[in-house]
Amino acid sequence: MSLAKILWVDDEIESLQSQKIFLQNKGYDVQTLTNGFDAIDFVKENAVDVVLLDETMPGITGLETLSKIKEVNAQIPVVLITKNETENLMDEAIGSQISDYLIKPVNPNQVWLSLKKIIDNRRLVAEKTTTAYQQQFRNLFMALNSNPDHNEWMGIYKELVHWELSLQRSDSPEMQEVFQAQKSEANTEFFKFISRNYASWLKPGVKDKPVLSHTLVREKVMPHIEKGVPTFFVLIDNLRFDQWRTIMPIFLESFRLVEEDTFYSILPTATHYARNAIFSGLMPIDIEKKYPQQWKNDDEEGGKNLFEEEFLRSQLKTLGEGNLRVSYTKVLNNQAGLDLLNNVHNLLGNDLNVIVYNFVDMLSHARTEMEVLKELAGDEVSYRSITKSWFEHSPLHQALKKIADKNIKIVLATDHGSVKVKTPVKVIGDKQTTTNLRYKHGRNLNYDPKEVLAFRDPKEIGLPSPNINSSYIFGGEDVFLCYPNNYNHYVNYYKNTFQHGGVSLEEMIVPVVQMVSK
């Protein structure tokens, strides 16, 4: 391993020789210079791991040198060493992105600890994370094999997301491989769990069941409504729990987290079914009965999510909340996002403001269709990274920040998640069979029952029958459902894309989060 290179800039560097020798004995390559101009030239020509920078030097001050070094390379960590503890100097230094500051006179151990914190921090965190996961691995394994109930599954999935995000920073391919195997095993067990229990949750009178899409508004939004305090129910389409965790720090700059929870998306975990269920408070079979004109099955022409506002207002009446002042905003493109940003202050007079934001869904569909996005979101890490980058610069973030100083509440949720598909499974069907990759319904489906979750009677799981004798099948884990004709082309085209509609932790266990103004 090459020695970490330190540049120490101080006009009295001669008096610091013993400190230089101390650091060299600790394994650092220490270069010394006596003024800021030489330091700026040095970092232009040489790779440097950390700059130790005296604040008061003749010619050009430490702060001026600092800003020039950051112009050359914004990533170089700089430790400012100063005699001056005045607050405005500290503010300016921190604003200029120093990594640490030390007050003169400094002793060798102080300098060494500062370097260790900066240079070794990543390695030390990675080693600690890897060790901690190794210790937790067995507990997770035991939890998976102890027949968890729906609450315990939510806990297991949260734990898996925690380790996935922690190990992402650890740079240990071996441990990441072990983790992926454990996550895959978790999805295998979860698929069995849903196969055994899902239908029973939908029977009338059953008490022991999770919050599902059609009970989300009643159980997770309405309890927070308070006269005089506007509640914003923000539904970001297709947002997985790991993606929420990735954008959470951005929210927490402006808002305080009250509760981070999860709920179960209904099957199929697809926008048409899950989101209509959220807004109507009904399962799809009951939406079709109550709104025969508005409900469209997969194989019917016309928009599938055009009546959400009508469904929502009807649900609020049913819940005895028909007098609330309610707004409904749907953002399908950037212009609609900018309109929201310009109009957000006008929403503060309402009791409930629903904002449906479609970006993540567009991304996951586009990722299937467009080669550029296949490159950009080729794996879980880059998919999370794109989500974070989008949210940070989105009109949605700007709009919420604009009203963060007002007394408001936010309930953030989604309709379903998505899963990266890798394993093709053959399904044969007639012309009426739907084209979805994670679920299908049709009259004459031919499939291997060991490879999918099948319901011959859609009523059993609260779904309408588009045709007589229609049955539904769902892919589990990382399966995608393919027709035998043109099979290889189809498989190559869709393999390693993010899809939804089926049974996986990522698609079904999704975030619902409550925040308030700081």
PDB file of N, CA and C in Angstrom, residues 281-325:
ATOM      1  N   GLY A 281     -59.483   3.615  -1.367  1.00  0.00           N
ATOM      2  CA  GLY A 281     -59.705   2.885  -0.115  1.00  0.00           C
ATOM      3  C   GLY A 281     -60.383   1.545  -0.359  1.00  0.00           C
ATOM      4  N   LEU A 282     -60.314   1.064  -1.605  1.00  0.00           N
ATOM      5  CA  LEU A 282     -60.995  -0.184  -1.990  1.00  0.00           C
ATOM      6  C   LEU A 282     -60.037  -1.113  -2.717  1.00  0.00           C
ATOM      7  N   MET A 283     -60.307  -2.412  -2.651  1.00  0.00           N
ATOM      8  CA  MET A 283     -59.579  -3.359  -3.488  1.00  0.00           C
ATOM      9  C   MET A 283     -60.096  -3.241  -4.929  1.00  0.00           C
ATOM     10  N   PRO A 284     -59.283  -3.599  -5.924  1.00  0.00           N
ATOM     11  CA  PRO A 284     -59.695  -3.419  -7.327  1.00  0.00           C
ATOM     12  C   PRO A 284     -61.060  -4.016  -7.671  1.00  0.00           C
ATOM     13  N   ILE A 285     -61.405  -5.173  -7.086  1.00  0.00           N
ATOM     14  CA  ILE A 285     -62.707  -5.793  -7.414  1.00  0.00           C
ATOM     15  C   ILE A 285     -63.854  -4.864  -6.987  1.00  0.00           C
ATOM     16  N   ASP A 286     -63.654  -4.150  -5.862  1.00  0.00           N
ATOM     17  CA  ASP A 286     -64.698  -3.239  -5.367  1.00  0.00           C
ATOM     18  C   ASP A 286     -64.682  -1.918  -6.121  1.00  0.00           C
ATOM     19  N   ILE A 287     -63.499  -1.520  -6.594  1.00  0.00           N
ATOM     20  CA  ILE A 287     -63.447  -0.297  -7.435  1.00  0.00           C
ATOM     21  C   ILE A 287     -64.259  -0.557  -8.703  1.00  0.00           C
ATOM     22  N   GLU A 288     -64.074  -1.729  -9.302  1.00  0.00           N
ATOM     23  CA  GLU A 288     -64.785  -2.046 -10.545  1.00  0.00           C
ATOM     24  C   GLU A 288     -66.306  -2.053 -10.314  1.00  0.00           C
ATOM     25  N   LYS A 289     -66.727  -2.591  -9.144  1.00  0.00           N
ATOM     26  CA  LYS A 289     -68.171  -2.632  -8.834  1.00  0.00           C
ATOM     27  C   LYS A 289     -68.724  -1.213  -8.640  1.00  0.00           C
ATOM     28  N   LYS A 290     -67.967  -0.379  -7.895  1.00  0.00           N
ATOM     29  CA  LYS A 290     -68.466   0.949  -7.540  1.00  0.00           C
ATOM     30  C   LYS A 290     -68.335   1.938  -8.704  1.00  0.00           C
ATOM     31  N   TYR A 291     -67.269   1.766  -9.507  1.00  0.00           N
ATOM     32  CA  TYR A 291     -66.998   2.708 -10.615  1.00  0.00           C
ATOM     33  C   TYR A 291     -66.818   1.937 -11.918  1.00  0.00           C
ATOM     34  N   PRO A 292     -67.867   1.271 -12.419  1.00  0.00           N
ATOM     35  CA  PRO A 292     -67.688   0.433 -13.610  1.00  0.00           C
ATOM     36  C   PRO A 292     -67.189   1.217 -14.828  1.00  0.00           C
ATOM     37  N   GLN A 293     -67.545   2.510 -14.905  1.00  0.00           N
ATOM     38  CA  GLN A 293     -67.104   3.314 -16.059  1.00  0.00           C
ATOM     39  C   GLN A 293     -65.623   3.689 -15.946  1.00  0.00           C
ATOM     40  N   GLN A 294     -65.175   3.932 -14.719  1.00  0.00           N
ATOM     41  CA  GLN A 294     -63.813   4.457 -14.534  1.00  0.00           C
ATOM     42  C   GLN A 294     -62.747   3.361 -14.496  1.00  0.00           C
ATOM     43  N   TRP A 295     -63.093   2.187 -13.957  1.00  0.00           N
ATOM     44  CA  TRP A 295     -62.074   1.128 -13.822  1.00  0.00           C
ATOM     45  C   TRP A 295     -61.763   0.534 -15.193  1.00  0.00           C
ATOM     46  N   LYS A 296     -60.473   0.448 -15.503  1.00  0.00           N
ATOM     47  CA  LYS A 296     -60.043  -0.185 -16.751  1.00  0.00           C
ATOM     48  C   LYS A 296     -59.124  -1.354 -16.411  1.00  0.00           C
ATOM     49  N   ASN A 297     -59.417  -2.531 -16.996  1.00  0.00           N
ATOM     50  CA  ASN A 297     -58.506  -3.662 -16.823  1.00  0.00           C
ATOM     51  C   ASN A 297     -57.279  -3.484 -17.717  1.00  0.00           C
ATOM     52  N   ASP A 298     -56.242  -4.296 -17.468  1.00  0.00           N
ATOM     53  CA  ASP A 298     -54.975  -4.148 -18.209  1.00  0.00           C
ATOM     54  C   ASP A 298     -55.174  -4.183 -19.718  1.00  0.00           C
ATOM     55  N   ASP A 299     -56.114  -5.040 -20.166  1.00  0.00           N
ATOM     56  CA  ASP A 299     -56.247  -5.258 -21.611  1.00  0.00           C
ATOM     57  C   ASP A 299     -57.214  -4.260 -22.264  1.00  0.00           C
ATOM     58  N   GLU A 300     -57.741  -3.302 -21.466  1.00  0.00           N
ATOM     59  CA  GLU A 300     -58.675  -2.318 -22.034  1.00  0.00           C
ATOM     60  C   GLU A 300     -57.937  -1.040 -22.403  1.00  0.00           C
ATOM     61  N   GLU A 301     -58.459  -0.380 -23.433  1.00  0.00           N
ATOM     62  CA  GLU A 301     -57.874   0.892 -23.871  1.00  0.00           C
ATOM     63  C   GLU A 301     -58.167   1.982 -22.842  1.00  0.00           C
ATOM     64  N   GLY A 302     -57.341   3.017 -22.847  1.00  0.00           N
ATOM     65  CA  GLY A 302     -57.627   4.188 -22.001  1.00  0.00           C
ATOM     66  C   GLY A 302     -56.719   4.244 -20.794  1.00  0.00           C
ATOM     67  N   GLY A 303     -56.628   5.455 -20.217  1.00  0.00           N
ATOM     68  CA  GLY A 303     -55.755   5.666 -19.059  1.00  0.00           C
ATOM     69  C   GLY A 303     -56.242   4.889 -17.851  1.00  0.00           C
ATOM     70  N   LYS A 304     -55.307   4.349 -17.111  1.00  0.00           N
ATOM     71  CA  LYS A 304     -55.660   3.484 -15.970  1.00  0.00           C
ATOM     72  C   LYS A 304     -55.668   4.247 -14.647  1.00  0.00           C
ATOM     73  N   ASN A 305     -55.114   5.456 -14.617  1.00  0.00           N
ATOM     74  CA  ASN A 305     -55.030   6.204 -13.348  1.00  0.00           C
ATOM     75  C   ASN A 305     -55.557   7.632 -13.517  1.00  0.00           C
ATOM     76  N   LEU A 306     -56.707   7.735 -14.171  1.00  0.00           N
ATOM     77  CA  LEU A 306     -57.224   9.072 -14.480  1.00  0.00           C
ATOM     78  C   LEU A 306     -58.205   9.597 -13.437  1.00  0.00           C
ATOM     79  N   PHE A 307     -58.622   8.742 -12.489  1.00  0.00           N
ATOM     80  CA  PHE A 307     -59.726   9.129 -11.604  1.00  0.00           C
ATOM     81  C   PHE A 307     -59.323   9.143 -10.134  1.00  0.00           C
ATOM     82  N   GLU A 308     -58.025   9.282  -9.877  1.00  0.00           N
ATOM     83  CA  GLU A 308     -57.539   9.188  -8.495  1.00  0.00           C
ATOM     84  C   GLU A 308     -58.174  10.263  -7.601  1.00  0.00           C
ATOM     85  N   GLU A 309     -58.291  11.483  -8.122  1.00  0.00           N
ATOM     86  CA  GLU A 309     -58.851  12.568  -7.292  1.00  0.00           C
ATOM     87  C   GLU A 309     -60.302  12.277  -6.933  1.00  0.00           C
ATOM     88  N   GLU A 310     -61.058  11.812  -7.918  1.00  0.00           N
ATOM     89  CA  GLU A 310     -62.472  11.451  -7.669  1.00  0.00           C
ATOM     90  C   GLU A 310     -62.543  10.327  -6.622  1.00  0.00           C
ATOM     91  N   PHE A 311     -61.674   9.320  -6.784  1.00  0.00           N
ATOM     92  CA  PHE A 311     -61.654   8.201  -5.829  1.00  0.00           C
ATOM     93  C   PHE A 311     -61.333   8.706  -4.415  1.00  0.00           C
ATOM     94  N   LEU A 312     -60.346   9.602  -4.326  1.00  0.00           N
ATOM     95  CA  LEU A 312     -59.918  10.122  -3.026  1.00  0.00           C
ATOM     96  C   LEU A 312     -61.063  10.886  -2.338  1.00  0.00           C
ATOM     97  N   ARG A 313     -61.720  11.780  -3.086  1.00  0.00           N
ATOM     98  CA  ARG A 313     -62.786  12.589  -2.486  1.00  0.00           C
ATOM     99  C   ARG A 313     -63.931  11.688  -2.009  1.00  0.00           C
ATOM    100  N   SER A 314     -64.190  10.643  -2.765  1.00  0.00           N
ATOM    101  CA  SER A 314     -65.236   9.698  -2.370  1.00  0.00           C
ATOM    102  C   SER A 314     -64.835   8.948  -1.094  1.00  0.00           C
ATOM    103  N   GLN A 315     -63.553   8.544  -1.022  1.00  0.00           N
ATOM    104  CA  GLN A 315     -63.074   7.844   0.180  1.00  0.00           C
ATOM    105  C   GLN A 315     -63.185   8.754   1.413  1.00  0.00           C
ATOM    106  N   LEU A 316     -62.811  10.036   1.251  1.00  0.00           N
ATOM    107  CA  LEU A 316     -62.872  10.965   2.388  1.00  0.00           C
ATOM    108  C   LEU A 316     -64.310  11.117   2.888  1.00  0.00           C
ATOM    109  N   LYS A 317     -65.266  11.151   1.937  1.00  0.00           N
ATOM    110  CA  LYS A 317     -66.686  11.217   2.338  1.00  0.00           C
ATOM    111  C   LYS A 317     -67.053   9.980   3.146  1.00  0.00           C
ATOM    112  N   THR A 318     -66.646   8.812   2.652  1.00  0.00           N
ATOM    113  CA  THR A 318     -66.946   7.543   3.334  1.00  0.00           C
ATOM    114  C   THR A 318     -66.374   7.551   4.750  1.00  0.00           C
ATOM    115  N   LEU A 319     -65.187   8.183   4.904  1.00  0.00           N
ATOM    116  CA  LEU A 319     -64.540   8.229   6.224  1.00  0.00           C
ATOM    117  C   LEU A 319     -65.105   9.356   7.096  1.00  0.00           C
ATOM    118  N   GLY A 320     -66.118  10.060   6.575  1.00  0.00           N
ATOM    119  CA  GLY A 320     -66.722  11.150   7.353  1.00  0.00           C
ATOM    120  C   GLY A 320     -65.891  12.417   7.340  1.00  0.00           C
ATOM    121  N   GLU A 321     -65.019  12.537   6.323  1.00  0.00           N
ATOM    122  CA  GLU A 321     -64.128  13.717   6.249  1.00  0.00           C
ATOM    123  C   GLU A 321     -64.403  14.523   4.973  1.00  0.00           C
ATOM    124  N   GLY A 322     -65.657  14.495   4.520  1.00  0.00           N
ATOM    125  CA  GLY A 322     -65.997  15.158   3.256  1.00  0.00           C
ATOM    126  C   GLY A 322     -65.867  16.666   3.296  1.00  0.00           C
ATOM    127  N   ASN A 323     -65.784  17.267   4.511  1.00  0.00           N
ATOM    128  CA  ASN A 323     -65.719  18.738   4.611  1.00  0.00           C
ATOM    129  C   ASN A 323     -64.296  19.284   4.606  1.00  0.00           C
ATOM    130  N   LEU A 324     -63.322  18.412   4.556  1.00  0.00           N
ATOM    131  CA  LEU A 324     -61.923  18.892   4.542  1.00  0.00           C
ATOM    132  C   LEU A 324     -61.652  19.698   3.281  1.00  0.00           C
ATOM    133  N   ARG A 325     -60.773  20.695   3.425  1.00  0.00           N
ATOM    134  CA  ARG A 325     -60.298  21.424   2.223  1.00  0.00           C
ATOM    135  C   ARG A 325     -59.144  20.627   1.639  1.00  0.00           C
TER     136      ARG A 325
END
